[in-house]
Amino acid sequence: MRDDGLTALRKADDEKIRQSVAVADVPSLLAALAALTGDVSLLRPEFAPDRAPMAVDAGLDAERLALARDVAARTLLRLRDGEIEPVADLDPARLRAVMRYLAGEGSDEQAEFLAEELALSGDPGAPDWRKDDLAPGVDFRVLVIGAGMSGLLAAHRLRQAGVDHVVIEKNEDVGGTWLENRYPGCRVDVPSHLYSYSFAARSDWPDHYSDRDTLLEYWRDFADSSGVRSSIRFRTEVTEAAFDEEAGVWDVRLRTADGAAETVRANVVISAVGQLNRPALPAIEGRDSFAGPAFHSARWDDSVDLRGKRVAVVGTGASALQIVPSIVDAVGSMAVFQRSAPWLAPAPTLTEPFPEGMSWLLDAVPGYAKWYRFWLFNQYAEGLLRYARRDPDWRPDASGAPRAASAANEELRARLTGYLCAQIPDDPQLRAKVIPDYPPASKRMLRDNGAWIAALRRPHVELVTEPIERITPTGIAVAGRGEMPFDVIVYATGFQAGDFLAPMKIIGRGGVDLRARWDGDATAYLGMTVPGFPNLFLMYGPNTNIVVNGSVIFFSECSARYILEAVKTLLKGPHKTMEVRPDVCARFVDEVDAGNALMAWGAPEARSWYKNRHGRVSQNWPFSLLEYWRRTREPNPADFVFD
Ligand code: NAP
């Protein structure tokens, strides 16, 4: 019998199908069924979804939801019984109709952008060339720094193109941030189906939002199944890379697993070291004097038994938000030190597994997982961007205090404040502490399922908002309260994100040290290339982080394609090097700065790790995902000087 992917469906009885559909995500299931059967009439106007990221049940009322589920279930039954057949290839007009149903009316360009992300057939982002066809016999080597999400992707693309490469990884395994962060409760706050490569989608994610172990397993599996692992040198660290102007190549100095120094040559260097890999410990007086165990969230010390202990958690960012509810049952008592309250965006399924029926459908209905991902992607692509835009003239507060950044941002503020208050009906003091005094989206909004406030409300937990004065051998001295004694201190205080590429030394043309030149204010054209540093490319570089829309994996996929196209240009010759023009980079930085100035996180008073010590937003991309995709499809030769 021919394999049309419906084997599991054919074995299911009516009840299984109806029960599964009852817990399925409806818009994406209807889209998947329309694409599978070619019957776009399934996408009735009354089933048109509300695409706003915060819409409940895609805005469908109970009646329309029930009807839509019934239509989906009956279609599945007919497919099972062979009354309708899957179509082998969906024609472009009908594909567009299905995309329009989930994503709305859009330009041809947007359709192309979305179709690529949808990756219905294979891997549209793969290089369509091979090194041996372009430059047979030419010695050409690429060195990738880091085997996290971006580095694995770069290596995979190079492998697909047949370009010789090596990946240098300081850790003993792949996974980057997902290897290093293993604190209790660690999980991603982007939906699982989205937080994965578009071309290596999984239909069987266990949870709506993957926990750390599941993600680490994904990167490990990818490294193995793609063959990339064989090109990685583990427990080896890049200490320095220096451009040899005469030869037009990079000399990369390594510290090997046994501590020896070694130099390797590469035509191209790709840095994929991430933004969040060097912990930032707070500069609090007496920090080193604490006699008990004290560690950073990203250096979790498993040997410390927290049971019954008096624990201090410093910080209330994304890491603390996961740690505190995860250890609350074990600790004897806990004080959470908050400098500024985080905004919380509701994500009720944050720690939930997929219902069994949804998992079954994702597996049993060909294409459903891809359309589900597409639906999430579309919601996240613009995400809350509209609410994060800043109107510099907007001053509704009589005091002039910028509690919101625009009318839309105020609307978001009201919703999120309501969400917080509803969880604390009876404790005005705690309520006052947890409502942020700055506009939402000034810093990262955190996804929440209620566990944070529930933990803070426990009798043995206190949210401390008085400033920390100093750390003593036995505890933390707090302004106006004296010393609070602790057995353990956890620093959930973030990362040295602004110091891009630290601690590596990167020496470009004329012996210029990149980090010295940046002087704490990293800039790069499209986040990837820097004048004076030929053939050096950065992934997840300056101004490629997102705050309220998309996932960083999207940016890495765009960057990998752009960099591979640059490698192709170099392989084709006759030039050995390409270097972005200073005026092109400067214009780009001006544009990005102007864009960030119009976002909540770019307001002069906003304070977060998105801004570097000069006050410039050096982390974030202020525009849409479509815009980054558009600009990174391939390098424009006019942007570069070739040598
Ligand atoms: P973070 O967001 O930078 O939060 C650090 C926290 O420590 C903030 O509350 C900060 O207060 C506080 N802090 C820093 N220095 C302090 C000091 N001297 N005294 C008192 N408090 C101090 O760090 P993070 O929570 O590790 O998260 C970093 C990033 O990693 C996130 O933004 C996110 O991109 C990523 N992340 C993601 C996930 C996820 O996907 N679920 C989980 C963890 C991390 P202020 O706010 O006042 O500065």
XYZ file of C-alpha atoms in Angstrom, residues 242-473:
232
model
C 44.140 37.957 13.864
C 43.707 38.918 10.230
C 46.814 38.383 8.108
C 46.507 41.221 5.594
C 49.132 39.885 3.245
C 47.639 36.419 2.939
C 44.012 37.554 3.314
C 43.292 34.865 5.913
C 42.614 34.640 9.641
C 45.055 33.132 12.110
C 42.971 31.762 14.926
C 44.631 30.935 18.204
C 43.154 28.141 20.258
C 43.547 26.843 23.762
C 43.097 23.119 23.368
C 41.536 20.624 25.767
C 44.915 19.911 27.360
C 45.707 23.618 27.750
C 48.120 23.831 24.833
C 48.156 26.766 22.416
C 47.602 26.128 18.731
C 47.039 28.300 15.667
C 44.807 27.371 12.764
C 44.249 29.302 9.529
C 40.859 30.050 8.050
C 39.632 32.015 5.051
C 36.448 32.941 6.846
C 35.626 33.128 10.544
C 32.045 32.890 11.772
C 31.509 33.832 15.383
C 28.437 32.142 16.833
C 29.152 32.728 20.512
C 25.744 34.106 21.463
C 24.870 37.116 23.545
C 24.136 35.462 26.866
C 27.042 33.244 27.761
C 29.148 35.217 30.238
C 27.394 35.518 33.608
C 27.205 38.966 35.202
C 27.678 38.870 38.945
C 26.521 42.061 40.650
C 29.111 44.513 41.921
C 27.814 44.464 45.474
C 30.215 45.267 48.292
C 31.320 42.189 50.190
C 30.038 39.743 47.571
C 33.008 37.439 47.944
C 32.828 37.483 51.736
C 29.714 35.295 51.902
C 30.729 32.088 53.643
C 27.975 29.829 52.313
C 27.373 28.552 48.794
C 26.698 31.332 46.270
C 26.377 30.827 42.540
C 25.018 32.339 39.340
C 21.868 30.944 37.731
C 23.871 29.820 34.688
C 26.411 28.020 36.904
C 23.918 26.092 39.000
C 25.613 24.118 41.742
C 23.848 20.761 41.985
C 25.912 19.782 44.979
C 24.079 22.325 47.130
C 21.035 20.830 48.801
C 18.467 23.603 49.159
C 16.111 21.576 51.335
C 15.203 23.508 54.451
C 17.739 26.240 53.691
C 17.349 30.016 53.943
C 17.842 31.026 50.327
C 18.302 34.469 48.776
C 17.578 34.913 45.084
C 18.935 38.170 43.687
C 17.158 39.358 40.543
C 13.690 39.031 39.064
C 14.413 38.466 35.372
C 13.606 35.495 33.129
C 15.894 33.122 35.017
C 14.626 34.051 38.496
C 11.041 33.742 37.294
C 11.671 30.082 36.577
C 13.953 29.305 39.497
C 11.814 30.702 42.308
C 8.653 28.614 41.665
C 10.808 25.537 41.053
C 12.635 25.634 44.379
C 9.896 27.124 46.542
C 8.700 23.771 47.882
C 12.178 22.655 48.870
C 13.595 25.700 50.623
C 13.052 26.473 54.288
C 12.547 30.143 53.492
C 13.312 32.381 50.556
C 13.864 36.102 50.005
C 13.658 37.346 46.434
C 15.529 40.609 45.895
C 13.834 42.753 43.313
C 15.367 45.905 41.890
C 12.667 46.389 39.285
C 9.503 44.367 38.820
C 9.108 42.393 35.579
C 6.075 42.676 33.327
C 4.395 39.301 32.953
C 2.511 38.215 29.859
C 0.104 35.320 30.401
C 1.106 31.949 28.962
C -1.206 29.459 30.690
C 0.385 26.428 29.003
C 3.948 27.469 29.901
C 4.766 24.240 31.720
C 2.004 22.073 30.266
C 2.441 19.032 28.062
C 0.431 18.959 24.866
C -2.873 17.178 25.407
C -2.560 13.625 24.141
C -5.074 14.253 21.354
C -3.199 17.278 20.026
C 0.078 15.340 20.053
C -1.597 12.508 18.210
C -2.998 14.815 15.529
C 0.336 16.607 15.091
C 1.795 13.229 14.301
C -1.112 11.642 12.421
C -2.116 14.487 10.101
C 0.549 15.134 7.476
C 1.553 18.795 7.502
C -0.304 19.704 10.690
C 2.892 20.335 12.688
C 4.175 22.626 9.940
C 0.940 24.602 9.724
C 0.790 24.836 13.492
C 4.320 26.225 13.482
C 3.344 28.611 10.684
C 0.377 29.848 12.695
C 2.605 30.473 15.731
C 5.254 32.082 13.558
C 2.755 34.443 12.045
C 1.442 35.444 15.455
C 4.942 35.923 16.778
C 6.357 37.583 13.654
C 4.755 40.882 14.458
C 3.877 39.809 17.959
C 3.370 42.676 20.297
C 5.502 45.024 18.188
C 2.595 47.411 17.792
C 2.283 47.705 21.556
C 6.012 48.218 22.002
C 6.202 51.248 19.698
C 6.912 54.496 21.432
C 5.234 57.804 20.880
C 7.779 60.324 22.217
C 5.008 62.933 22.661
C 2.738 60.667 24.660
C 2.478 61.909 28.246
C -0.873 60.934 29.719
C 0.427 60.796 33.249
C 0.005 64.206 34.922
C 3.231 63.614 36.836
C 5.036 63.237 33.548
C 6.349 59.849 34.638
C 6.496 57.625 31.553
C 4.533 54.627 32.822
C 3.566 53.812 29.255
C 5.143 54.589 25.906
C 2.110 55.235 23.709
C -1.652 54.808 23.672
C -1.308 51.170 22.545
C 1.369 50.590 25.164
C -0.944 52.024 27.828
C -3.610 49.577 26.649
C -1.116 46.757 27.080
C -0.134 48.143 30.469
C -3.756 48.080 31.593
C -4.191 44.458 30.464
C -1.001 43.260 32.085
C -1.717 45.185 35.285
C -5.134 43.552 35.390
C -3.488 40.164 34.955
C -1.181 40.819 37.928
C -3.876 42.298 40.177
C -6.262 39.407 39.563
C -3.667 37.119 41.102
C -3.365 39.235 44.263
C -6.880 40.150 45.317
C -6.051 40.520 49.003
C -2.529 41.836 49.460
C -2.174 45.494 48.441
C 1.440 45.629 49.626
C 2.562 42.798 47.376
C 0.450 44.169 44.556
C 2.192 47.532 44.809
C 5.569 45.813 44.674
C 4.928 43.651 41.614
C 3.378 46.251 39.322
C 6.258 47.687 37.306
C 6.744 51.446 37.297
C 7.996 51.567 33.707
C 6.285 50.969 30.346
C 5.784 47.353 29.231
C 8.362 46.219 26.654
C 11.038 48.583 28.024
C 12.759 45.347 28.882
C 11.908 41.757 28.165
C 8.378 40.811 29.135
C 8.279 37.432 30.808
C 5.890 34.614 30.020
C 3.981 33.489 33.055
C 1.471 30.855 34.105
C 0.760 32.250 37.553
C 3.545 30.331 39.280
C 5.591 33.466 40.034
C 2.976 35.316 42.074
C 1.818 32.055 43.642
C 5.382 31.460 44.890
C 5.743 35.020 46.167
C 2.496 34.625 48.114
C 3.724 31.593 50.012
C 4.174 32.280 53.746
C 7.855 31.370 53.746
C 8.704 33.659 50.821
C 9.346 37.400 50.879
C 9.782 39.814 48.007
C 12.368 42.319 49.177
C 12.388 45.630 47.358
C 14.661 47.628 49.636
C 18.108 48.032 48.055
C 20.885 45.643 48.922
C 23.606 47.522 50.807
C 26.235 44.837 51.000
C 26.828 41.154 51.388
C 28.237 39.849 54.641
C 29.736 36.460 55.510
